[in-house]
Amino acid sequence: MSISKQLTVFSGVQPTGNFHLGNYLGALTQWLDLQHKYHSIFCVVDYHAITVPQNAANLKRQVLDIAKIYLAAGINPRRALIFRQSDIAEHTELAWILNCAVARMSDLNKMTQFKDKAGSKNASVGLFDYPVLMAADILLYQTDIVPVGEDQLQHVELARDLAKRFNQQFGHAFTIPEAKINKEGARIMGLDDPTKKMSKSAASPANYIALLDKPETAVKKIKRAVTDSGSDIKYDVKNKPAISNLLTIYSLLANKSIKELERKYTGKGYGDFKNDLAEVVSKFLTDFQIKFHNISDRQVAKIFSQSAKKLRPIARTTLNKVKTNLGL
Ligand code: ATP
Ligand code: LTN
């Protein structure tokens, strides 16, 4: 009888900006389900954060806060390993090796996120190389499943390509990972512009609802959210992108289907709909923030160090294999 390996799940979030409902509904809610079935590893990717300038005290705070967000959302540290990327040196070591052995300028030149973000000649080399470090994160732990929002698909595709290339050219060292995208919530759009994704680095805070926004602030943002022409509450992404986005948020937070919501608001206007959505969001944030504030920095520090202890040997095993295959 063959013993099948338990599948490994890996994902991460950058400790930058305001963790928002898009991050929560696109990425984190998937992690909550997966942690019950698979060997789950969730990373706070602080080396990715420094691809753009950071303030030291602020970065330190945000690293702890992202871990608290994972915990407050329901990631259970007895089921999943929560760790800080910079605690495990093998991430940058493997990234360097992938840079040289298999990653090519032509691969990275295709990455749309870099093109969107790197407006200036002052962009760091690290920002250009960001997807290779992400591939190293994933491949170090022989990851099978990478739950992310839709915007990260291209990066996971690259991780797959690099792994395949390495295995072919130098001998097997990596599991080929697969992205997992939520059917709904994969791309939550900005409240101020439903044609662009909700984003931590948006120019205006009216774009997003942060999980740490005051509930009153979130209510105001919903009331001011852009709506479409007409007055029907109908899910129609093409013709009614703003209401469709608000319906998605409502449906996922209240655990009600979109059809059910459309029925509930037949004959009612945007005002009634927004009032109720504001209440749903406000309650969600209040409950979430009580849990968040109950977690101490010390608890997080302990979780980081225990997880890193368990993960280092796995990372080392992969890296040793890679180095042997290359003759290093
Ligand atoms: P930025 O917009 O500044 O790049 P971000 O909001 O995308 O930041 P990340 O830390 O890059 O934040 O993303 C964390 C996770 O959240 C990733 O899995 C990403 O795919 C997902 N995600 C980000 N924005 C959205 C969104 N608008 N809808 C759904 N998922 C999202
Ligand atoms: N680039 C991702 C964050 C990230 C990640 C990872 C996600 C870094 N390493 C590994 C999944 C797996 C983002 O969301 N911006």
PDB file of N, CA and C in Angstrom, residues 166-199:
ATOM      1  N   PHE A 166      13.985  23.741 -14.077  1.00  0.00           N
ATOM      2  CA  PHE A 166      15.070  23.252 -13.214  1.00  0.00           C
ATOM      3  C   PHE A 166      15.069  21.727 -13.201  1.00  0.00           C
ATOM      4  N   ASN A 167      13.896  21.142 -12.978  1.00  0.00           N
ATOM      5  CA  ASN A 167      13.814  19.667 -12.911  1.00  0.00           C
ATOM      6  C   ASN A 167      14.347  19.028 -14.187  1.00  0.00           C
ATOM      7  N   GLN A 168      13.997  19.634 -15.335  1.00  0.00           N
ATOM      8  CA  GLN A 168      14.421  19.072 -16.626  1.00  0.00           C
ATOM      9  C   GLN A 168      15.918  19.208 -16.845  1.00  0.00           C
ATOM     10  N   GLN A 169      16.432  20.398 -16.548  1.00  0.00           N
ATOM     11  CA  GLN A 169      17.839  20.658 -16.888  1.00  0.00           C
ATOM     12  C   GLN A 169      18.819  20.102 -15.876  1.00  0.00           C
ATOM     13  N   PHE A 170      18.411  20.074 -14.600  1.00  0.00           N
ATOM     14  CA  PHE A 170      19.389  19.723 -13.553  1.00  0.00           C
ATOM     15  C   PHE A 170      18.997  18.500 -12.732  1.00  0.00           C
ATOM     16  N   GLY A 171      17.844  17.927 -13.008  1.00  0.00           N
ATOM     17  CA  GLY A 171      17.384  16.777 -12.216  1.00  0.00           C
ATOM     18  C   GLY A 171      16.326  17.227 -11.224  1.00  0.00           C
ATOM     19  N   HIS A 172      15.448  16.284 -10.900  1.00  0.00           N
ATOM     20  CA  HIS A 172      14.265  16.634 -10.112  1.00  0.00           C
ATOM     21  C   HIS A 172      14.633  17.211  -8.740  1.00  0.00           C
ATOM     22  N   ALA A 173      14.054  18.378  -8.440  1.00  0.00           N
ATOM     23  CA  ALA A 173      14.263  18.975  -7.114  1.00  0.00           C
ATOM     24  C   ALA A 173      12.975  19.582  -6.555  1.00  0.00           C
ATOM     25  N   PHE A 174      12.005  19.868  -7.456  1.00  0.00           N
ATOM     26  CA  PHE A 174      10.826  20.627  -7.010  1.00  0.00           C
ATOM     27  C   PHE A 174       9.503  19.957  -7.390  1.00  0.00           C
ATOM     28  N   THR A 175       8.527  20.069  -6.497  1.00  0.00           N
ATOM     29  CA  THR A 175       7.136  19.762  -6.828  1.00  0.00           C
ATOM     30  C   THR A 175       6.614  20.912  -7.696  1.00  0.00           C
ATOM     31  N   ILE A 176       5.757  20.587  -8.669  1.00  0.00           N
ATOM     32  CA  ILE A 176       5.187  21.659  -9.515  1.00  0.00           C
ATOM     33  C   ILE A 176       3.908  22.175  -8.831  1.00  0.00           C
ATOM     34  N   PRO A 177       3.909  23.439  -8.424  1.00  0.00           N
ATOM     35  CA  PRO A 177       2.759  23.963  -7.673  1.00  0.00           C
ATOM     36  C   PRO A 177       1.609  24.384  -8.584  1.00  0.00           C
ATOM     37  N   GLU A 178       0.443  24.511  -7.989  1.00  0.00           N
ATOM     38  CA  GLU A 178      -0.712  24.989  -8.758  1.00  0.00           C
ATOM     39  C   GLU A 178      -1.408  26.124  -8.001  1.00  0.00           C
ATOM     40  N   ALA A 179      -1.816  27.143  -8.725  1.00  0.00           N
ATOM     41  CA  ALA A 179      -2.531  28.256  -8.083  1.00  0.00           C
ATOM     42  C   ALA A 179      -3.956  27.827  -7.766  1.00  0.00           C
ATOM     43  N   LYS A 180      -4.504  28.355  -6.686  1.00  0.00           N
ATOM     44  CA  LYS A 180      -5.917  28.130  -6.391  1.00  0.00           C
ATOM     45  C   LYS A 180      -6.586  29.492  -6.222  1.00  0.00           C
ATOM     46  N   ILE A 181      -7.595  29.722  -7.045  1.00  0.00           N
ATOM     47  CA  ILE A 181      -8.268  31.023  -7.055  1.00  0.00           C
ATOM     48  C   ILE A 181      -9.718  30.814  -6.620  1.00  0.00           C
ATOM     49  N   ASN A 182     -10.216  31.670  -5.750  1.00  0.00           N
ATOM     50  CA  ASN A 182     -11.627  31.608  -5.353  1.00  0.00           C
ATOM     51  C   ASN A 182     -12.524  31.840  -6.557  1.00  0.00           C
ATOM     52  N   LYS A 183     -13.673  31.139  -6.598  1.00  0.00           N
ATOM     53  CA  LYS A 183     -14.609  31.403  -7.707  1.00  0.00           C
ATOM     54  C   LYS A 183     -15.168  32.824  -7.570  1.00  0.00           C
ATOM     55  N   GLU A 184     -15.580  33.141  -6.364  1.00  0.00           N
ATOM     56  CA  GLU A 184     -16.063  34.509  -6.123  1.00  0.00           C
ATOM     57  C   GLU A 184     -15.057  35.213  -5.214  1.00  0.00           C
ATOM     58  N   GLY A 185     -14.862  36.501  -5.452  1.00  0.00           N
ATOM     59  CA  GLY A 185     -13.952  37.252  -4.588  1.00  0.00           C
ATOM     60  C   GLY A 185     -12.519  37.246  -5.081  1.00  0.00           C
ATOM     61  N   ALA A 186     -12.281  36.603  -6.251  1.00  0.00           N
ATOM     62  CA  ALA A 186     -10.910  36.521  -6.767  1.00  0.00           C
ATOM     63  C   ALA A 186     -10.373  37.898  -7.139  1.00  0.00           C
ATOM     64  N   ARG A 187     -11.300  38.800  -7.443  1.00  0.00           N
ATOM     65  CA  ARG A 187     -10.897  40.143  -7.830  1.00  0.00           C
ATOM     66  C   ARG A 187     -11.935  41.141  -7.341  1.00  0.00           C
ATOM     67  N   ILE A 188     -11.753  41.580  -6.101  1.00  0.00           N
ATOM     68  CA  ILE A 188     -12.640  42.609  -5.547  1.00  0.00           C
ATOM     69  C   ILE A 188     -12.166  43.947  -6.117  1.00  0.00           C
ATOM     70  N   MET A 189     -13.120  44.756  -6.562  1.00  0.00           N
ATOM     71  CA  MET A 189     -12.741  45.994  -7.245  1.00  0.00           C
ATOM     72  C   MET A 189     -12.755  47.191  -6.284  1.00  0.00           C
ATOM     73  N   GLY A 190     -12.110  48.272  -6.724  1.00  0.00           N
ATOM     74  CA  GLY A 190     -12.038  49.479  -5.893  1.00  0.00           C
ATOM     75  C   GLY A 190     -13.414  50.113  -5.713  1.00  0.00           C
ATOM     76  N   LEU A 191     -13.685  50.652  -4.523  1.00  0.00           N
ATOM     77  CA  LEU A 191     -14.992  51.285  -4.280  1.00  0.00           C
ATOM     78  C   LEU A 191     -15.106  52.600  -5.053  1.00  0.00           C
ATOM     79  N   ASP A 192     -13.959  53.207  -5.336  1.00  0.00           N
ATOM     80  CA  ASP A 192     -13.971  54.487  -6.056  1.00  0.00           C
ATOM     81  C   ASP A 192     -13.874  54.301  -7.564  1.00  0.00           C
ATOM     82  N   ASP A 193     -13.512  53.080  -8.003  1.00  0.00           N
ATOM     83  CA  ASP A 193     -13.388  52.810  -9.432  1.00  0.00           C
ATOM     84  C   ASP A 193     -13.522  51.306  -9.659  1.00  0.00           C
ATOM     85  N   PRO A 194     -14.731  50.856 -10.029  1.00  0.00           N
ATOM     86  CA  PRO A 194     -14.966  49.413 -10.133  1.00  0.00           C
ATOM     87  C   PRO A 194     -14.311  48.769 -11.357  1.00  0.00           C
ATOM     88  N   THR A 195     -13.492  49.539 -12.094  1.00  0.00           N
ATOM     89  CA  THR A 195     -12.788  48.914 -13.220  1.00  0.00           C
ATOM     90  C   THR A 195     -11.364  48.522 -12.801  1.00  0.00           C
ATOM     91  N   LYS A 196     -10.956  48.931 -11.592  1.00  0.00           N
ATOM     92  CA  LYS A 196      -9.605  48.574 -11.111  1.00  0.00           C
ATOM     93  C   LYS A 196      -9.710  47.795  -9.809  1.00  0.00           C
ATOM     94  N   LYS A 197      -8.727  46.901  -9.552  1.00  0.00           N
ATOM     95  CA  LYS A 197      -8.837  46.079  -8.339  1.00  0.00           C
ATOM     96  C   LYS A 197      -8.648  46.914  -7.073  1.00  0.00           C
ATOM     97  N   MET A 198      -9.309  46.481  -6.008  1.00  0.00           N
ATOM     98  CA  MET A 198      -9.069  47.096  -4.702  1.00  0.00           C
ATOM     99  C   MET A 198      -7.608  46.850  -4.374  1.00  0.00           C
ATOM    100  N   SER A 199      -6.888  47.905  -3.943  1.00  0.00           N
ATOM    101  CA  SER A 199      -5.440  47.764  -3.807  1.00  0.00           C
ATOM    102  C   SER A 199      -4.915  48.499  -2.580  1.00  0.00           C
TER     103      SER A 199
END
